[in-house]
Short mmCIF file of C-alpha atoms in Angstrom, two decimals:
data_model
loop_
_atom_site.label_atom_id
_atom_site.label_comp_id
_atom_site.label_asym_id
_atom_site.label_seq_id
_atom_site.Cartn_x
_atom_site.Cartn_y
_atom_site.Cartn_z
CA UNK A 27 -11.17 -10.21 13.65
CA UNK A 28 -12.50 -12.95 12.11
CA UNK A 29 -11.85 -12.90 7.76
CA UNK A 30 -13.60 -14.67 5.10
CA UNK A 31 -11.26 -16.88 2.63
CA UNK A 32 -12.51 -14.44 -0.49
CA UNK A 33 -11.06 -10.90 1.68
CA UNK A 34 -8.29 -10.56 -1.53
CA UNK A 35 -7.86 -10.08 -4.68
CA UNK A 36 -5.37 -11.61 -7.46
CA UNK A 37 -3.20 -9.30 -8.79
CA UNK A 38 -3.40 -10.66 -12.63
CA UNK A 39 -7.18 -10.60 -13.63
CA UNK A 40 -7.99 -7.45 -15.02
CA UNK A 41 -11.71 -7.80 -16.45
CA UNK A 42 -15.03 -6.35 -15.21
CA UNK A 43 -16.05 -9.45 -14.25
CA UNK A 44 -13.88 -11.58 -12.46
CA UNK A 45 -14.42 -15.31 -10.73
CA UNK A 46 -14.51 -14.94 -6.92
CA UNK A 47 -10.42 -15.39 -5.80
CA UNK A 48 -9.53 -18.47 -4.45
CA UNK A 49 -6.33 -17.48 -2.59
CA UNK A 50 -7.09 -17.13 0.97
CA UNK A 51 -6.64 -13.53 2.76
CA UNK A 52 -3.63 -15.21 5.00
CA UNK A 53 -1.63 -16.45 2.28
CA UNK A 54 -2.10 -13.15 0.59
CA UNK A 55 -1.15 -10.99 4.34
CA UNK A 56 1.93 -13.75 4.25
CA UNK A 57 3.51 -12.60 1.28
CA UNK A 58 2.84 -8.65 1.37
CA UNK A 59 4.81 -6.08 2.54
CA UNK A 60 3.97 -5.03 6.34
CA UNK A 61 3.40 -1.30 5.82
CA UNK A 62 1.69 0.50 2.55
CA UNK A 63 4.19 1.35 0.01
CA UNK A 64 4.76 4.53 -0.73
CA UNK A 65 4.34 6.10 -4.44
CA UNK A 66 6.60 8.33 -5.81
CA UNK A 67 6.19 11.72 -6.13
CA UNK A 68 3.81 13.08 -9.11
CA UNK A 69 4.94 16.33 -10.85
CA UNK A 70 2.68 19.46 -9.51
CA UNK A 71 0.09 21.07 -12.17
CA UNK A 72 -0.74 24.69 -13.38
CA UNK A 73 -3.26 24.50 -10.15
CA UNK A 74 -0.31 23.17 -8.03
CA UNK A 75 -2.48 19.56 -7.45
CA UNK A 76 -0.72 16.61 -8.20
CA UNK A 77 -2.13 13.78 -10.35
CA UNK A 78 -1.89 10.01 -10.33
CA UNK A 79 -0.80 7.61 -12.88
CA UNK A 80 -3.97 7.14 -15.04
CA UNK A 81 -5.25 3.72 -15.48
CA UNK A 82 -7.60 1.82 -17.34
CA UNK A 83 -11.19 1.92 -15.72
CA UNK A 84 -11.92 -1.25 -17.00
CA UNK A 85 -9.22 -2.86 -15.53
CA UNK A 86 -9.72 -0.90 -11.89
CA UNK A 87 -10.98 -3.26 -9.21
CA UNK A 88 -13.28 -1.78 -6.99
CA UNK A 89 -13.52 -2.95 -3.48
CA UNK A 90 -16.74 -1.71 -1.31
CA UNK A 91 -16.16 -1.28 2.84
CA UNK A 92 -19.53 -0.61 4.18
CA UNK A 93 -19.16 -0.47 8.27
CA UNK A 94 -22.42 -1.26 10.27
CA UNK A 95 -23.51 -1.46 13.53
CA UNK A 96 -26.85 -2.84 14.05
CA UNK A 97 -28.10 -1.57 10.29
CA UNK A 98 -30.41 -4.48 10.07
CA UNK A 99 -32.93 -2.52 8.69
CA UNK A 100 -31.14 -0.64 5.98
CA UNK A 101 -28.40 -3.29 5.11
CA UNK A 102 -30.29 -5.20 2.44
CA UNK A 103 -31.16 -1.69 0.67
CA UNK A 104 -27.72 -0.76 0.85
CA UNK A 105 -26.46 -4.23 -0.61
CA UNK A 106 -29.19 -3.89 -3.44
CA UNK A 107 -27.90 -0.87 -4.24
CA UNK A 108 -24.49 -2.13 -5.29
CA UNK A 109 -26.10 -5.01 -6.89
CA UNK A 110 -28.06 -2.56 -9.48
CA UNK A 111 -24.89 -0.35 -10.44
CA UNK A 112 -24.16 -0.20 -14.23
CA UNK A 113 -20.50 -1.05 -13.09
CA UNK A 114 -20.89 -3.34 -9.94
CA UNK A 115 -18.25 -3.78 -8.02
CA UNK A 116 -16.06 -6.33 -7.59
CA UNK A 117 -15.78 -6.88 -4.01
CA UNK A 118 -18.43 -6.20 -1.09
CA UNK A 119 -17.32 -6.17 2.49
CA UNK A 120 -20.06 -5.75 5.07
CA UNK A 121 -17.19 -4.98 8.82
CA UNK A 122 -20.23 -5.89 11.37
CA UNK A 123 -19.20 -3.65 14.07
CA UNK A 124 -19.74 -4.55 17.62
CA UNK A 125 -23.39 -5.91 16.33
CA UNK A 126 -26.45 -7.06 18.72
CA UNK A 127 -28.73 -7.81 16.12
CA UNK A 128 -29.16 -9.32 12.51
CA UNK A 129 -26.92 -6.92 10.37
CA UNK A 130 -24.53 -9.88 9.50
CA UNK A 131 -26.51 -12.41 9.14
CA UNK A 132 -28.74 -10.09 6.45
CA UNK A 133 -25.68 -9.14 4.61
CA UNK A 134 -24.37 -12.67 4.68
CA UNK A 135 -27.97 -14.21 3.07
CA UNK A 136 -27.07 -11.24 0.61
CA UNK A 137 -23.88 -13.13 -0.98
CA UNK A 138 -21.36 -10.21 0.87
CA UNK A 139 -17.87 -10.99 2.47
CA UNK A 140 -18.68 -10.42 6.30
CA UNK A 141 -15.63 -9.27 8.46
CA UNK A 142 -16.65 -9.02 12.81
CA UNK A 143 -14.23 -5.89 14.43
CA UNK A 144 -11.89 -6.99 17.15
CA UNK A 145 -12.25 -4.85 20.36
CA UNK A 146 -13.08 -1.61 18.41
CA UNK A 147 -13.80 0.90 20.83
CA UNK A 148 -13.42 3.91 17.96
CA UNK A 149 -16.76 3.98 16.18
CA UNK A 150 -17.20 3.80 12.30
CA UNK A 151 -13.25 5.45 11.87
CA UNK A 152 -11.89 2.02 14.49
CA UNK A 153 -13.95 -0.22 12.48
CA UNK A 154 -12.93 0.82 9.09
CA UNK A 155 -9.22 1.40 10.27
CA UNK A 156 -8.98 -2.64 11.35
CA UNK A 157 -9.67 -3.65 7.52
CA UNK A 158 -7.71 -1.20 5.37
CA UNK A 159 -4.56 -1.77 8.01
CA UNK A 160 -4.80 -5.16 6.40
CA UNK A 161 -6.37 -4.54 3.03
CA UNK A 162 -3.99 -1.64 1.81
CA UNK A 163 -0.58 -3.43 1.98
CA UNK A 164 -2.04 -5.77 -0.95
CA UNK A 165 -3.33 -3.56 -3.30
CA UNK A 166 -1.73 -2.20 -6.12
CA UNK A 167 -1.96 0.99 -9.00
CA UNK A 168 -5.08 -0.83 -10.47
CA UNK A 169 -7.27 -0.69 -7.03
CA UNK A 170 -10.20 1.50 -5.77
CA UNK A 171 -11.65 1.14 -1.97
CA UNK A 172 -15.05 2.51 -1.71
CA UNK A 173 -16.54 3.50 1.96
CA UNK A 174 -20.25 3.91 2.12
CA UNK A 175 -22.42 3.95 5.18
CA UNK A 176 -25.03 1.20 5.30
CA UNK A 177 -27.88 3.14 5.64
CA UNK A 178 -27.04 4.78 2.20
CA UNK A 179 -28.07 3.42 -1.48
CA UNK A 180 -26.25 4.58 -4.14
CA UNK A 181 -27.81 5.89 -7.80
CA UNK A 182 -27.23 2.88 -10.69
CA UNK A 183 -24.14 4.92 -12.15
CA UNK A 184 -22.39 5.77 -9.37
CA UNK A 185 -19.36 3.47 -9.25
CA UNK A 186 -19.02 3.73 -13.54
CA UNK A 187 -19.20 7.46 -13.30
CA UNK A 188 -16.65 7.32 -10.00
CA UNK A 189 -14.48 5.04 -12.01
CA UNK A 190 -14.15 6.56 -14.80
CA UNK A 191 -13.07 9.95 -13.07
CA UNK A 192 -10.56 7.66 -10.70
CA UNK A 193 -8.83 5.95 -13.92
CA UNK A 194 -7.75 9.43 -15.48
CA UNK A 195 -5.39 9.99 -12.40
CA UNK A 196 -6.49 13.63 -12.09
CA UNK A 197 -8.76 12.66 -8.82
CA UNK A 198 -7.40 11.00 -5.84
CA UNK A 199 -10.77 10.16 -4.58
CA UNK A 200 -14.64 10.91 -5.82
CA UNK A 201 -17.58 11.47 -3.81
CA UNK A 202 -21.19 12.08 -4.19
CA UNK A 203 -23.95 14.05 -3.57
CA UNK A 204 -27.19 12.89 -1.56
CA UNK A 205 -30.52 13.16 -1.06
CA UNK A 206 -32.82 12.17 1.99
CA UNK A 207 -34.45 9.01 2.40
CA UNK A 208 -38.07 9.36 2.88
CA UNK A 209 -39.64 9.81 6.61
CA UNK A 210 -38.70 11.72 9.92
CA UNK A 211 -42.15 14.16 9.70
CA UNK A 212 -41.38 17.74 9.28
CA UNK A 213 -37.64 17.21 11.07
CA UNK A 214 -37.08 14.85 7.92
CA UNK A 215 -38.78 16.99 5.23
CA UNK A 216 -36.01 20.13 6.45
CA UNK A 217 -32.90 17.53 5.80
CA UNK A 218 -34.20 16.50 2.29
CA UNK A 219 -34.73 20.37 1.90
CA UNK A 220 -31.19 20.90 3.31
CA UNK A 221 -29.48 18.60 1.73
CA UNK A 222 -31.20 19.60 -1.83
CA UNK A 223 -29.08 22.75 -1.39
CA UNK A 224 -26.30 21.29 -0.82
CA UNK A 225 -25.79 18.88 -4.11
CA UNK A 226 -27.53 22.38 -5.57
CA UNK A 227 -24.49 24.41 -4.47
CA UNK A 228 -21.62 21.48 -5.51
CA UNK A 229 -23.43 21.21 -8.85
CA UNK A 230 -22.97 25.19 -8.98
CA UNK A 231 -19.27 24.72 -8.43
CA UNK A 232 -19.07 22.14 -10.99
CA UNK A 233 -18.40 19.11 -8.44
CA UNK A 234 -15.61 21.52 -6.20
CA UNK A 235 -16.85 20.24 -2.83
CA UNK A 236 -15.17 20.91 0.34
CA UNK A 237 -15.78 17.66 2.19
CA UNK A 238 -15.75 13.78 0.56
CA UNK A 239 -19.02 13.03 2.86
CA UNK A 240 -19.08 9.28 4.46
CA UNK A 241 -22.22 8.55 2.74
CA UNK A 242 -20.01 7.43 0.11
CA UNK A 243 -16.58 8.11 -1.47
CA UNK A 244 -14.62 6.02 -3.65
CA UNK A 245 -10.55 6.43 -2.92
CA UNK A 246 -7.81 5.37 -5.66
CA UNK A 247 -6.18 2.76 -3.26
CA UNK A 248 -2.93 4.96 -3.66
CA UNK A 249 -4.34 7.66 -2.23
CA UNK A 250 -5.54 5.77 1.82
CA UNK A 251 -1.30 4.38 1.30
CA UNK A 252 0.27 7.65 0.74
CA UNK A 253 -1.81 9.18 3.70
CA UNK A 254 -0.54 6.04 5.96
CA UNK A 255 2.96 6.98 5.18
CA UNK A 256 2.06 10.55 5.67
CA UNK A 257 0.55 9.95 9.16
CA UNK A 258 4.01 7.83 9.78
CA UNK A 259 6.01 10.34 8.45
CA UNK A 260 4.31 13.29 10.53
CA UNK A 261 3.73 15.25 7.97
CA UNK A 262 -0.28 14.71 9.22
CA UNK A 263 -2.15 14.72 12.40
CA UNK A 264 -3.00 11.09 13.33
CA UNK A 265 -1.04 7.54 14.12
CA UNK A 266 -0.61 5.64 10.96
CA UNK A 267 -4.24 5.06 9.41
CA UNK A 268 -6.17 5.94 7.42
CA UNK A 269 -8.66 7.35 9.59
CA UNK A 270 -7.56 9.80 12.64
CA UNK A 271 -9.65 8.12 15.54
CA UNK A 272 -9.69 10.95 17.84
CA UNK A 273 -11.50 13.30 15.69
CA UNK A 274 -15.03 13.79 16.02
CA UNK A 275 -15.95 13.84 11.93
CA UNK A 276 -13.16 11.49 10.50
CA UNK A 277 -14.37 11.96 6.94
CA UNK A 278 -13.73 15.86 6.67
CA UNK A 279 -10.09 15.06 8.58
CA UNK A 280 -9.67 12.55 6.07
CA UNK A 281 -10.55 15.56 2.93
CA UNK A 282 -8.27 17.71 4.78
CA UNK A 283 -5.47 15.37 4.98
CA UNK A 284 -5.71 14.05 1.18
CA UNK A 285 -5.88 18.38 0.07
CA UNK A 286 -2.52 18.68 2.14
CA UNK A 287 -0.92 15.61 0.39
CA UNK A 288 -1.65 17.98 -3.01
CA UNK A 289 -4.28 15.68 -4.63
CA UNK A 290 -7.59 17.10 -6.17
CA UNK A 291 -10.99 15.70 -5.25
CA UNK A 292 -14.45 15.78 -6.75
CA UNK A 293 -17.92 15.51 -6.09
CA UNK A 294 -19.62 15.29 -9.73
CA UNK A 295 -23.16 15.62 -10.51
CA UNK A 296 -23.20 12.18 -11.92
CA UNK A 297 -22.50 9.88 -8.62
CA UNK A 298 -25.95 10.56 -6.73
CA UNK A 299 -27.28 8.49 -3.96
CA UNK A 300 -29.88 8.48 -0.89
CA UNK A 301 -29.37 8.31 2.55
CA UNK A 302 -31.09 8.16 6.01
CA UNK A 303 -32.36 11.11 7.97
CA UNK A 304 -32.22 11.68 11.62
CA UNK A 305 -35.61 11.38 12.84
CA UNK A 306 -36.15 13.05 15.72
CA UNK A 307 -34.91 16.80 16.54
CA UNK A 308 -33.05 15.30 19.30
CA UNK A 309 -30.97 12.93 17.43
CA UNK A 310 -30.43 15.30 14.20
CA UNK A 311 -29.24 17.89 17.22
CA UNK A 312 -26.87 15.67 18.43
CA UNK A 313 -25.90 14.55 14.80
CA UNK A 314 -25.06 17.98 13.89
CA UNK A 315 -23.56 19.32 17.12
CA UNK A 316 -20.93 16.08 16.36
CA UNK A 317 -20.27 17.44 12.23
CA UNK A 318 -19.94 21.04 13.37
CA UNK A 319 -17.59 20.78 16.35
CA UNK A 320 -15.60 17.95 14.55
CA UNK A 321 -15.14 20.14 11.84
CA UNK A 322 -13.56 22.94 13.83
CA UNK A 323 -11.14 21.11 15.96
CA UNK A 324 -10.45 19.32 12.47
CA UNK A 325 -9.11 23.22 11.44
CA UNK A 326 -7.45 23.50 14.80
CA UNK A 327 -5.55 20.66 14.12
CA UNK A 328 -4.44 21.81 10.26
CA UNK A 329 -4.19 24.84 11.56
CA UNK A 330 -3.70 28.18 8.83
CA UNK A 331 -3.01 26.61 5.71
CA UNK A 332 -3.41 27.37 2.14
CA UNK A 333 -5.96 24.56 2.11
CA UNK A 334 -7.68 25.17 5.22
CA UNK A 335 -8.40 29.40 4.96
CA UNK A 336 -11.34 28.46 2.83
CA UNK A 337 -12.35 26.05 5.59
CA UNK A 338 -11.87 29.22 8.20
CA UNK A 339 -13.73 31.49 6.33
CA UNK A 340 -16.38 29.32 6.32
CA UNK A 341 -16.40 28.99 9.70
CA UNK A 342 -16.43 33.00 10.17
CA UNK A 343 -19.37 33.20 7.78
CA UNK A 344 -20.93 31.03 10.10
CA UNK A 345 -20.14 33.23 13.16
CA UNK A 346 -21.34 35.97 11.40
CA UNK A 347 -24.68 34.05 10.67
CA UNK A 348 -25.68 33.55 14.18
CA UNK A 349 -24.75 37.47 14.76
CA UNK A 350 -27.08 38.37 12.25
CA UNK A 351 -30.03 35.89 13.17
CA UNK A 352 -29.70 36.97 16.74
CA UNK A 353 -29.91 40.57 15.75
CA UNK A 354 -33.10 39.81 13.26
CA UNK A 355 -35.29 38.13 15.89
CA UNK A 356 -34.30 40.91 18.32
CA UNK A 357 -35.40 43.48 16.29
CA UNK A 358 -38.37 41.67 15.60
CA UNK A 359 -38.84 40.82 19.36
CA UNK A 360 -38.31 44.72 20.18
CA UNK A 361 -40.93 45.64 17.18
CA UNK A 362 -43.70 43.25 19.10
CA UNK A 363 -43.17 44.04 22.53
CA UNK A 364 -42.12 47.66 22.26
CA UNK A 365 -43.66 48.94 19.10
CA UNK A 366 -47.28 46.64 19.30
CA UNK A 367 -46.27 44.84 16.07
CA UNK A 368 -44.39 43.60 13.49
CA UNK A 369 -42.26 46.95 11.47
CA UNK A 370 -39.19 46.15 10.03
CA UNK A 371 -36.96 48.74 8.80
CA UNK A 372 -35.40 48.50 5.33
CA UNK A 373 -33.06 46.96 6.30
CA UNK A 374 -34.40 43.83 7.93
CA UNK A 375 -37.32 43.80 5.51
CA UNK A 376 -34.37 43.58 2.60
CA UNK A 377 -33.02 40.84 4.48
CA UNK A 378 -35.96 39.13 4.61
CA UNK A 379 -36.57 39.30 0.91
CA UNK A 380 -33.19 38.32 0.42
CA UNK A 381 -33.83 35.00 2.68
CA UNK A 382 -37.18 34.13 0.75
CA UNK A 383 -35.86 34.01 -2.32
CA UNK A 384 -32.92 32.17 -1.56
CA UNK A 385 -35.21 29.87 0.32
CA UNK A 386 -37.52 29.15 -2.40
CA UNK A 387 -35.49 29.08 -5.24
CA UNK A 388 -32.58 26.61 -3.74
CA UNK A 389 -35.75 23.89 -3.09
CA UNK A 390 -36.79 24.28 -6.80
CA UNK A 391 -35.80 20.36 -7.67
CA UNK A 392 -37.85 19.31 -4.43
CA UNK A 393 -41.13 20.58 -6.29
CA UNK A 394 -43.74 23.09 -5.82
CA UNK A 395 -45.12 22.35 -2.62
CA UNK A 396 -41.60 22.96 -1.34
CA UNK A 397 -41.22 25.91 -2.72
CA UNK A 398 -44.40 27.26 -1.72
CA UNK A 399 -43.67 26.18 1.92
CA UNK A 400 -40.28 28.34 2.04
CA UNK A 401 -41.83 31.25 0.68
CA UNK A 402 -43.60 31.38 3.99
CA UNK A 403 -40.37 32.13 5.36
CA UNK A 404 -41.39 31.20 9.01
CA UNK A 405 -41.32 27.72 8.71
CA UNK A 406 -37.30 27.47 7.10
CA UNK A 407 -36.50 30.52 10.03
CA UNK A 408 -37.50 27.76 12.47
CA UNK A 409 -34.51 25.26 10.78
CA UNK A 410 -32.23 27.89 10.37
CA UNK A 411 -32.75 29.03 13.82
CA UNK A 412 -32.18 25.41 14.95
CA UNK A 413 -29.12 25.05 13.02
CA UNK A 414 -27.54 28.39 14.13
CA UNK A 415 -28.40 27.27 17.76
CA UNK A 416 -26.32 24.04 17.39
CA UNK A 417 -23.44 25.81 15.42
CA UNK A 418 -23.34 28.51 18.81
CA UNK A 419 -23.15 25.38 21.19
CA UNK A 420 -20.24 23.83 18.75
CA UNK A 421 -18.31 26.93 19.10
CA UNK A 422 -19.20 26.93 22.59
CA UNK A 423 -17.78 23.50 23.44
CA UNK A 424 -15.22 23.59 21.30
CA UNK A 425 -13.59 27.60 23.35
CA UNK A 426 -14.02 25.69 26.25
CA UNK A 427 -12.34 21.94 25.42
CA UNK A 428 -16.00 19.88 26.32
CA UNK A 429 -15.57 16.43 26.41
CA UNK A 430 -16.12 14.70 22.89
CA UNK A 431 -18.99 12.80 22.03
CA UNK A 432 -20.88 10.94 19.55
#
């Protein structure tokens, strides 16, 4: 794995704006420990979360992983992005994995530090695993590592609000909340609908999110060491990374490992940002088939914890969501073939006002046309429907131990 000369930081500059480092990464690697250090214990709250030591967050140095494979088209959006924050950061690192086409060569005309994988046969979690193994062991109280994908763009105050939040010590790592990028046709318009609800519901729960989404999260560099040492230790799943490579949806393993290690996390309304949407139903199938069954063999693997239940019950509500959409359409099917028509009972025609208002009101930021398509209820039944379909065949391959895939 090939590293650029600027892939460190010195440890005694502590402004926002620092002169590139001139000590090389290898002198740096020569002198640091070989494994991440491992902080000391932090005294358990009222909520029984522990905190870090705060910091100042203008003396935190933030240090931006974005891994790519063949992103040539969204790279240089991405980049931009960081360029426009209110707080830039002070290190970019584009990890060109296992590219065929420009994406380095885009990011390098950009001013980034470019670092090429070695043999990485394990995806975005392999790629960013080959960096941090050599990054963490050199940072200090004072350091943040932010992971975005490249085919995000983050709002202007992203990394200031992120920062700020970080430097108290009550977070161990801060994520955001996303909208879609524009295109895909109608299979786009239902993800920008979709994820609307989402940052809806974390903004509802005042930033309480469940999962620290790879579109972008930025860690206290504390944090990635003490689950190292944890993964070492066996006290979590995984060999000693940060990233558990044999999990299908590394980002949600990596949530549920930092919740077991007692730290809080946070998703606040402040640190926004866009991302791509799948743009074919095919590829947002196979998309979602890979977050849903990751995410239960990610519980399997906790197992029944404290921190997981939630994460169970979630999973039953789901269950319980394709019972009921099964038994809606057929009742409706019976009503047409059977009955001549459409004749709901009260009960399905209360569900069914039930679903149209939730429908409509939860698009109310994506404007009136959006709202006035979801009232129609048929068109969001045919997303839900879609969605319910893939969460049956993730429960489906995950009984029966299919063979993983991306």
């Amino acid at each position: 794995m090939a590293v650029p000369p600027r892939f460190a930081r010195p440890g005694t500059s502590t402004g926002r704006h620092r002169a590139a480092p001139m000590v090389t990464t290898s002198d740096r690697l020569a002198s640091a420990i070989t494994s991440a250090p491992r902080p000391r214990a932090a005294p358990k709250h009222k909520d029984g979360r522990r905190s870090l030591p705060p910091v100042r967050a203008d003396a935190m140095w933030v240090t931006v992983l974005i891994p790519a494979h063949n992103e040539v088209g969204q790279i240089t959006e991405t980049i931009a992005s960081l360029r426009r924050q209110e707080r830039p950061p002070d290190q970019i690192v584009v990890i060109a994995d296992n590219c065929t086409d420009a994406t380095a060569a885009f990011a390098q005309l950009c001013g980034v530090e470019i670092v090429g994988t070695r043999a990485n046969r394990h995806k975005k979690a392999g790629a960013l695993n080959q960096v941090l193994d050599r990054l963490l062991p050199i940072l200090g109280p004072n350091d943040a590592v932010m992971v975005m994908d490249a085919d995000s763009a983050l709002d202007p105050g992203f990394i200031r609000h992120g920062v700020d939040y970080l430097a108290t010590g009550r977070y161990a790592a801060v994520g955001g909340t996303f909208t879609g990028k524009r295109g895909g046709g109608a299979v786009g318009m239902f993800q920008r609908n979709e994820y609307a609800r989402y940052a809806r519901d974390v903004r509802r729960l005042h930033g309480k999110a469940l999962v620290l989404t790879g579109t972008a999260t930025i860690f206290r560099a504390t944090t990635l060491q003490e689950v190292v040492a944890a993964r070492r230790d066996r006290r979590l799943p995984g060999l000693p990374h940060v990233y558990d490579v044999r999990v299908l949806t590394e980002d949600n393993e990596l949530t549920l490992a930092i919740l077991h290690l007692g730290f809080r996390i946070l998703c606040p309304s402040e640190c926004t940002l866009t991302t791509e949407v799948m743009p074919t139903w095919r590829e947002l199938a196979r998309q979602r088939l890979r977050w849903k069954r990751g995410a239960l063999e990610n519980l399997v693997d906790y197992g029944w914890t404290p921190i997981t239940r939630p994460y169970w019950g979630r999973q039953l509500l789901s269950l319980i969501g394709i019972i009921v959409i099964t038994a809606y359409l057929g009742s409706l099917a019976y009503s047409v073939i059977w009955l001549g028509g459409v004749k709901l009972n009260p009960l399905w025609a209360g569900v069914t006002v039930i679903f149209m208002v939730e429908r409509v009101v939860s698009v109310r930021r994506r404007g009136a046309a959006q709202m006035a398509l979801a009232s129609t209820i048929v068109v969001e039944m045919i997303f839900d429907v879609f969605l319910q379909t893939v969460q049956a065949r993730a429960f489906w391959q995950a009984a029966w131990r299919k063979e993983r895939k991306w």
